[in-house]
Amino acid sequence: MPAMAQDQAADPTQVTTADTDDTAAGGDIVVTGTRIVRPNNRSAAPIVTTTAAEIAAQGATTIEEVLNRLPQVQVNSEQNFSDSEGRQRIKLRSLGYERTLTLIDGLRVGLANTVDVGIIPTALVERIDVLTGGASSVYGSDAVSGVVNFVLKKNFEGIRLDANYSFFNHDNRANDVTDAVRRAGFNSATGMANDGGRADVSLAAGVNLFDNKVNISGFVNYRESSIVRLRDRSFSQCEVVQPSNTAVLSCSRASYTPAGTIIPQAGAQAGQILVNNPNGNGTFIPINSGPAAASANPYDDWAFQRPFERLNFGGFLTAQISDHVEFYSTALFYRDKSYNTQLNRNFSYTAYGDGDVPFRVNCDNPFLSTSQAQTLCGANAGAAGQFAPLDVRYRFDGLPLVEQKFTNEGYRIVAGLRGRVLDDVWSYDLAGMISRAQLDTIDVPFAQFDNINRSLDVVNVGGRPTCRSVVNGTDPSCVPFNAFTPFNQDAALNNYLFGGGDTGGISTRIPRLLQFVGSVSGDLGKYGITSPFAEQGLAIALGGEYREEMERTIVNEIYQQNNPGGPQNQRFTQSILEGNIELQAPLVEDQSWTKLLQLNAGYRLSKYNRLEGKFGTWKVEGIWSPVSDIIFRGSYNKSQAAPGVGAAAGAANIFWNQGFYADPCAPQINPANPGGPRNGPSATIEQCRNTGLPDNLYGSTTLICPDDRCTVREGGFDLAPESAFTTTIGVVLRPRFIPGLTVSVDRWLIDLEDQLTFLNPSDWINECLNTGNDYFCRGIVRAPNGTLSSSPASSPSSGWVSRGSVNGYKSQSHGWDFQGQYNVGLGGAGSLDMGFNGTLMTRVGSQGAPTVEPRDCTGYFGNGCGESMPTWAHQFRTTWTTADRVASVSLNWRHRSGMPMTVYAPADTGIPDLPDSDRRDQYPGIKAYDWFDLALSFDVNKQMTFRVAANNIFDRDPPLVPDSRARIGLLRGNTIMGYDLLGRQIVAGISLRL
């Protein structure tokens, strides 16, 4: 049988105590959690393993779908949801992407926080090991919350084709959202929907040559998914908000309408939001005043599942050069294209660099009715040479949607030598890896301010409305914009405003990582260095590592014009040199009074060229098995995450610019009368004292920054690595009186200090005003005259507020892992395999500064906690396999405990008190959720396996969370991540082995 063939009956979720029990087909031992190579290594930290059988049973198209089912992972859906770049990243234990180290066969996937695990096709994965807690002494920086190691299938022989197709079969039921949609006058659809098709096809082939001393294999994989829009689900057909605790749900309304929104900026109706009367009679009516086109849904065409296409291809080579030298190489390539659909609309004048300069229309514009001209121009209505300021927010519903596009592509190449020498006592592994990606974000077309203004300046030429710029020759291509009639669908105008779709800015990130690793592992027992009570001797591993990180940003001229103050062209590099040692000491083995007693230790010394000094990480571990039925295990380690190359460079490079905030201690603009007298300060005199302001300057007009844009100092804080201390204590039970049963319980505590965080001026100001804490107030440096304004060109020593990366204070993630595996034979009836994986979170905590009260967000979501983690989550899969192993049926039960909103959290959680006005007693949180998945597999013959599955077989809707975007950000679908968002999924797959 080819090595890529999957055993469908294999247990999908294994309790792992022996890391090196599994080997790749070529005989190389793939180890997670240690560089020591020896048979029957046992892990002192819990490792959850997901096998190829679980992936096949699920019918997953993306790697993140597989990992999202693990209770150790904070769920995300970056490949699909509309506010992401389309990359797939992993976040363990709610501690952030940058603190999860992602590996492929023990080497890094790429540069931290720019990783896209979509480079790995699901059909190519042999298993996924998730190691809880820190592992920096083995793998270096970033292994703080844990390690995810993808072990790939390789060294296979023959040809294999794997294909899966899935779609969502969902019943759009009436609910509170559809009631709100009906009240808003928007379109609402209910009933059964079949959509969101996904395809995943992989072809792999391999051959052994020269008496099996050389293996060459390769693969190509194609994946795609089709769009599901927010309006395609009844629970997301509009974004619902609840203004008060007792209010009924209402839909968010757009200020852009298909009838055309006009906001006069002068005259008696200045500032009023009007729309063209949808009946076409040439009058303005208030927005949202009744007729359907007078209001609009801002997000109905946004993607719930974004369309994507991904092509992966690569190959593997192993060559046994001699008895002691094997060459190996891996090459992976990918290209991914996806896009977000967005409304076709011009932008408000406030979106441009000079956001206080409105559009203007000539008062003798032939498109204006008498009534409209009177509203906009007053006494100048119809007068030549007179102009009226206004804002135009027009939604071109009859024209194609615009697309924000994302293109991610990259490669990862590994080459190395490994083998055993000196009578096979010592093994060595020397490897080099390069990983490079290019991440392009192509903005939606951005209509130029001047184009809009020229298209609004229209005169009559022989009875034909014509742009003035065409008449005088300044812009012969100008197309007149009739913004004063409903339902404008002029494609030529649209093409002129947006430049034929070529005006979207492009922002490109290019991360690159070079990694060179060398390790030597030896069993010193062969030299007599062995405990008198053990058979195996002391094992040691010595290693050295060099990494070079590079991150480059490239933005085109259009992007810079459309995003003033946004990212600029820049390139940063960072180099790291490390050395490490590991020891493994079996003290007692196979004695009448102890089955196994073993101690492990490790230490790594790291030097970053951008950081002062060196820093060390370490681990101490112990395993004790008094009898073969029971194993106690524990570990304590220090891990660190150094600042990434971009953060480190940004902190070291100081520069100043004009900010985007006003001094809260200065008189404030009156929103109701922007040009009139100012209101008093937004902060109290007591709060302003915290910022270093003398009482006599409180409310002084001298504090007003030019254009209310005070000065910002970018960077300037010396960064240090984060430090995390992880404790794990556990027990593994394999009772002999219940053959086939393995159960483990592990307590883990991850305590993170000096947490790296990014603070904007508003963070420094708000926290300083409210707490007076020096940690935050140090970021506010007033000039001698009390102002926060200074000349950026002078490199000022005062008169600014900081912005950039700093070391914060603390975060904690504590919990229990429960795993179980039971395999029982049923004789002629086949066999039963059961796997259980559950996590009980006891703390998801943070503390922003020494004097800030710690908070524990476990089981809560919302303001102050974000999405957090449920208190309890598990999956429990049971698989029945026929005696001839031809067919199998698998049932998976997934569960998440309920999660109240943070406004209902008791005081002892430390979650900041929220006002009673934040209460939502009709929607106080999320109830407990259960899903069931059913999968069937059948071997048609020795060469063909057919699979069918239904995930979320009862088609349970995700929880309804009004105001979800305001509370947790990202999704506009009235829910949060962690739940099956699109309904029941039907999967069919086939594997052919030739």
Short mmCIF file of N, CA, C and O in Angstrom, two decimals, residues 770-815:
data_model
loop_
_atom_site.label_atom_id
_atom_site.label_comp_id
_atom_site.label_asym_id
_atom_site.label_seq_id
_atom_site.Cartn_x
_atom_site.Cartn_y
_atom_site.Cartn_z
N ASN A 770 -7.64 58.58 33.31
CA ASN A 770 -8.53 57.83 34.20
C ASN A 770 -7.82 57.24 35.40
O ASN A 770 -8.44 57.05 36.45
N THR A 771 -6.52 56.93 35.27
CA THR A 771 -5.83 56.23 36.36
C THR A 771 -4.72 57.05 37.00
O THR A 771 -4.35 56.80 38.15
N GLY A 772 -4.14 57.97 36.26
CA GLY A 772 -2.98 58.69 36.77
C GLY A 772 -1.75 57.82 36.92
O GLY A 772 -0.76 58.21 37.56
N ASN A 773 -1.77 56.65 36.30
CA ASN A 773 -0.68 55.69 36.44
C ASN A 773 0.53 56.16 35.65
O ASN A 773 0.44 56.51 34.47
N ASP A 774 1.72 56.14 36.29
CA ASP A 774 2.93 56.59 35.62
C ASP A 774 3.25 55.77 34.39
O ASP A 774 3.88 56.27 33.45
N TYR A 775 2.84 54.50 34.40
CA TYR A 775 3.10 53.64 33.24
C TYR A 775 2.52 54.27 31.98
O TYR A 775 3.13 54.24 30.92
N PHE A 776 1.30 54.81 32.09
CA PHE A 776 0.66 55.44 30.94
C PHE A 776 1.01 56.92 30.80
O PHE A 776 1.17 57.42 29.69
N CYS A 777 1.12 57.61 31.92
CA CYS A 777 1.37 59.06 31.85
C CYS A 777 2.75 59.39 31.31
O CYS A 777 2.98 60.50 30.83
N ARG A 778 3.70 58.42 31.34
CA ARG A 778 5.04 58.67 30.79
C ARG A 778 4.98 58.89 29.28
O ARG A 778 5.91 59.45 28.70
N GLY A 779 3.91 58.45 28.64
CA GLY A 779 3.78 58.63 27.19
C GLY A 779 3.27 60.00 26.80
O GLY A 779 3.12 60.27 25.61
N ILE A 780 2.98 60.85 27.78
CA ILE A 780 2.48 62.21 27.51
C ILE A 780 3.53 63.19 28.01
O ILE A 780 3.81 63.25 29.21
N VAL A 781 4.13 63.95 27.11
CA VAL A 781 5.19 64.89 27.47
C VAL A 781 4.78 66.28 26.99
O VAL A 781 4.84 66.58 25.80
N ARG A 782 4.32 67.10 27.93
CA ARG A 782 3.87 68.44 27.56
C ARG A 782 5.08 69.38 27.41
O ARG A 782 6.11 69.21 28.07
N ALA A 783 4.93 70.36 26.52
CA ALA A 783 5.95 71.39 26.35
C ALA A 783 5.91 72.32 27.57
O ALA A 783 4.95 72.30 28.35
N PRO A 784 6.94 73.14 27.76
CA PRO A 784 6.94 74.06 28.90
C PRO A 784 5.71 74.95 28.98
O PRO A 784 5.28 75.33 30.08
N ASN A 785 5.11 75.28 27.84
CA ASN A 785 3.88 76.09 27.86
C ASN A 785 2.62 75.24 28.00
O ASN A 785 1.51 75.73 27.87
N GLY A 786 2.79 73.94 28.27
CA GLY A 786 1.67 73.05 28.52
C GLY A 786 1.08 72.38 27.31
O GLY A 786 0.22 71.50 27.44
N THR A 787 1.49 72.75 26.11
CA THR A 787 0.85 72.21 24.92
C THR A 787 1.37 70.82 24.58
O THR A 787 2.44 70.40 25.03
N LEU A 788 0.62 70.15 23.72
CA LEU A 788 1.04 68.87 23.14
C LEU A 788 1.35 69.05 21.67
O LEU A 788 1.16 68.14 20.87
N SER A 789 1.81 70.22 21.33
CA SER A 789 2.10 70.54 19.94
C SER A 789 3.52 71.06 19.83
O SER A 789 3.98 71.88 20.64
N SER A 790 4.23 70.54 18.84
CA SER A 790 5.59 70.98 18.57
C SER A 790 5.88 70.71 17.11
O SER A 790 5.15 69.98 16.44
N SER A 791 6.94 71.27 16.61
CA SER A 791 7.26 71.12 15.20
C SER A 791 7.90 69.75 14.97
O SER A 791 8.98 69.48 15.50
N PRO A 792 7.25 68.88 14.18
CA PRO A 792 7.85 67.56 13.93
C PRO A 792 9.23 67.64 13.32
O PRO A 792 10.06 66.76 13.53
N ALA A 793 9.51 68.71 12.58
CA ALA A 793 10.81 68.81 11.90
C ALA A 793 11.94 69.13 12.86
O ALA A 793 13.11 68.98 12.50
N SER A 794 11.63 69.54 14.08
CA SER A 794 12.67 69.97 15.01
C SER A 794 13.12 68.88 15.97
O SER A 794 13.93 69.14 16.85
N SER A 795 12.62 67.64 15.81
CA SER A 795 12.92 66.56 16.75
C SER A 795 12.73 67.04 18.19
O SER A 795 13.68 67.07 18.98
N PRO A 796 11.54 67.42 18.53
CA PRO A 796 11.29 68.09 19.81
C PRO A 796 11.51 67.16 21.00
O PRO A 796 11.30 65.95 20.91
N SER A 797 11.92 67.75 22.10
CA SER A 797 12.10 66.97 23.34
C SER A 797 10.83 66.95 24.17
O SER A 797 10.76 66.21 25.15
N SER A 798 9.84 67.75 23.80
CA SER A 798 8.58 67.79 24.53
C SER A 798 7.49 68.28 23.59
O SER A 798 7.76 68.70 22.46
N GLY A 799 6.25 68.20 24.09
CA GLY A 799 5.12 68.64 23.28
C GLY A 799 4.60 67.57 22.36
O GLY A 799 4.35 67.80 21.19
N TRP A 800 4.41 66.36 22.91
CA TRP A 800 3.92 65.25 22.10
C TRP A 800 3.35 64.14 22.97
O TRP A 800 3.53 64.11 24.18
N VAL A 801 2.65 63.20 22.30
CA VAL A 801 2.17 61.97 22.90
C VAL A 801 2.73 60.81 22.10
O VAL A 801 2.89 60.89 20.88
N SER A 802 3.08 59.74 22.77
CA SER A 802 3.76 58.61 22.12
C SER A 802 2.79 57.73 21.34
O SER A 802 1.58 57.72 21.56
N ARG A 803 3.39 56.97 20.45
CA ARG A 803 2.68 55.92 19.71
C ARG A 803 3.70 54.86 19.34
O ARG A 803 4.79 55.17 18.87
N GLY A 804 3.37 53.59 19.58
CA GLY A 804 4.28 52.53 19.17
C GLY A 804 4.24 51.33 20.09
O GLY A 804 3.40 51.22 20.98
N SER A 805 5.18 50.41 19.87
CA SER A 805 5.26 49.18 20.64
C SER A 805 6.00 49.42 21.94
O SER A 805 7.02 50.11 21.98
N VAL A 806 5.45 48.83 23.01
CA VAL A 806 6.07 48.93 24.33
C VAL A 806 5.90 47.58 25.03
O VAL A 806 5.09 46.74 24.62
N ASN A 807 6.67 47.40 26.09
CA ASN A 807 6.44 46.25 26.96
C ASN A 807 5.32 46.58 27.93
O ASN A 807 5.39 47.59 28.64
N GLY A 808 4.31 45.76 27.93
CA GLY A 808 3.19 45.95 28.85
C GLY A 808 3.46 45.27 30.18
O GLY A 808 4.60 45.18 30.63
N TYR A 809 2.42 44.71 30.75
CA TYR A 809 2.60 44.13 32.07
C TYR A 809 2.38 42.62 32.02
O TYR A 809 3.29 41.89 31.67
N LYS A 810 1.20 42.13 32.28
CA LYS A 810 1.02 40.69 32.44
C LYS A 810 -0.20 40.17 31.68
O LYS A 810 -1.18 40.88 31.51
N SER A 811 -0.10 38.91 31.28
CA SER A 811 -1.25 38.13 30.80
C SER A 811 -1.11 36.73 31.36
O SER A 811 0.00 36.25 31.61
N GLN A 812 -2.25 36.08 31.56
CA GLN A 812 -2.24 34.72 32.10
C GLN A 812 -3.25 33.86 31.35
O GLN A 812 -4.31 34.33 30.93
N SER A 813 -2.89 32.62 31.19
CA SER A 813 -3.80 31.64 30.62
C SER A 813 -3.61 30.34 31.41
O SER A 813 -2.53 29.75 31.39
N HIS A 814 -4.65 29.96 32.15
CA HIS A 814 -4.58 28.78 33.01
C HIS A 814 -5.73 27.83 32.66
O HIS A 814 -6.82 28.28 32.28
N GLY A 815 -5.50 26.56 32.84
CA GLY A 815 -6.59 25.62 32.60
C GLY A 815 -6.19 24.18 32.82
O GLY A 815 -5.09 23.87 33.30
#
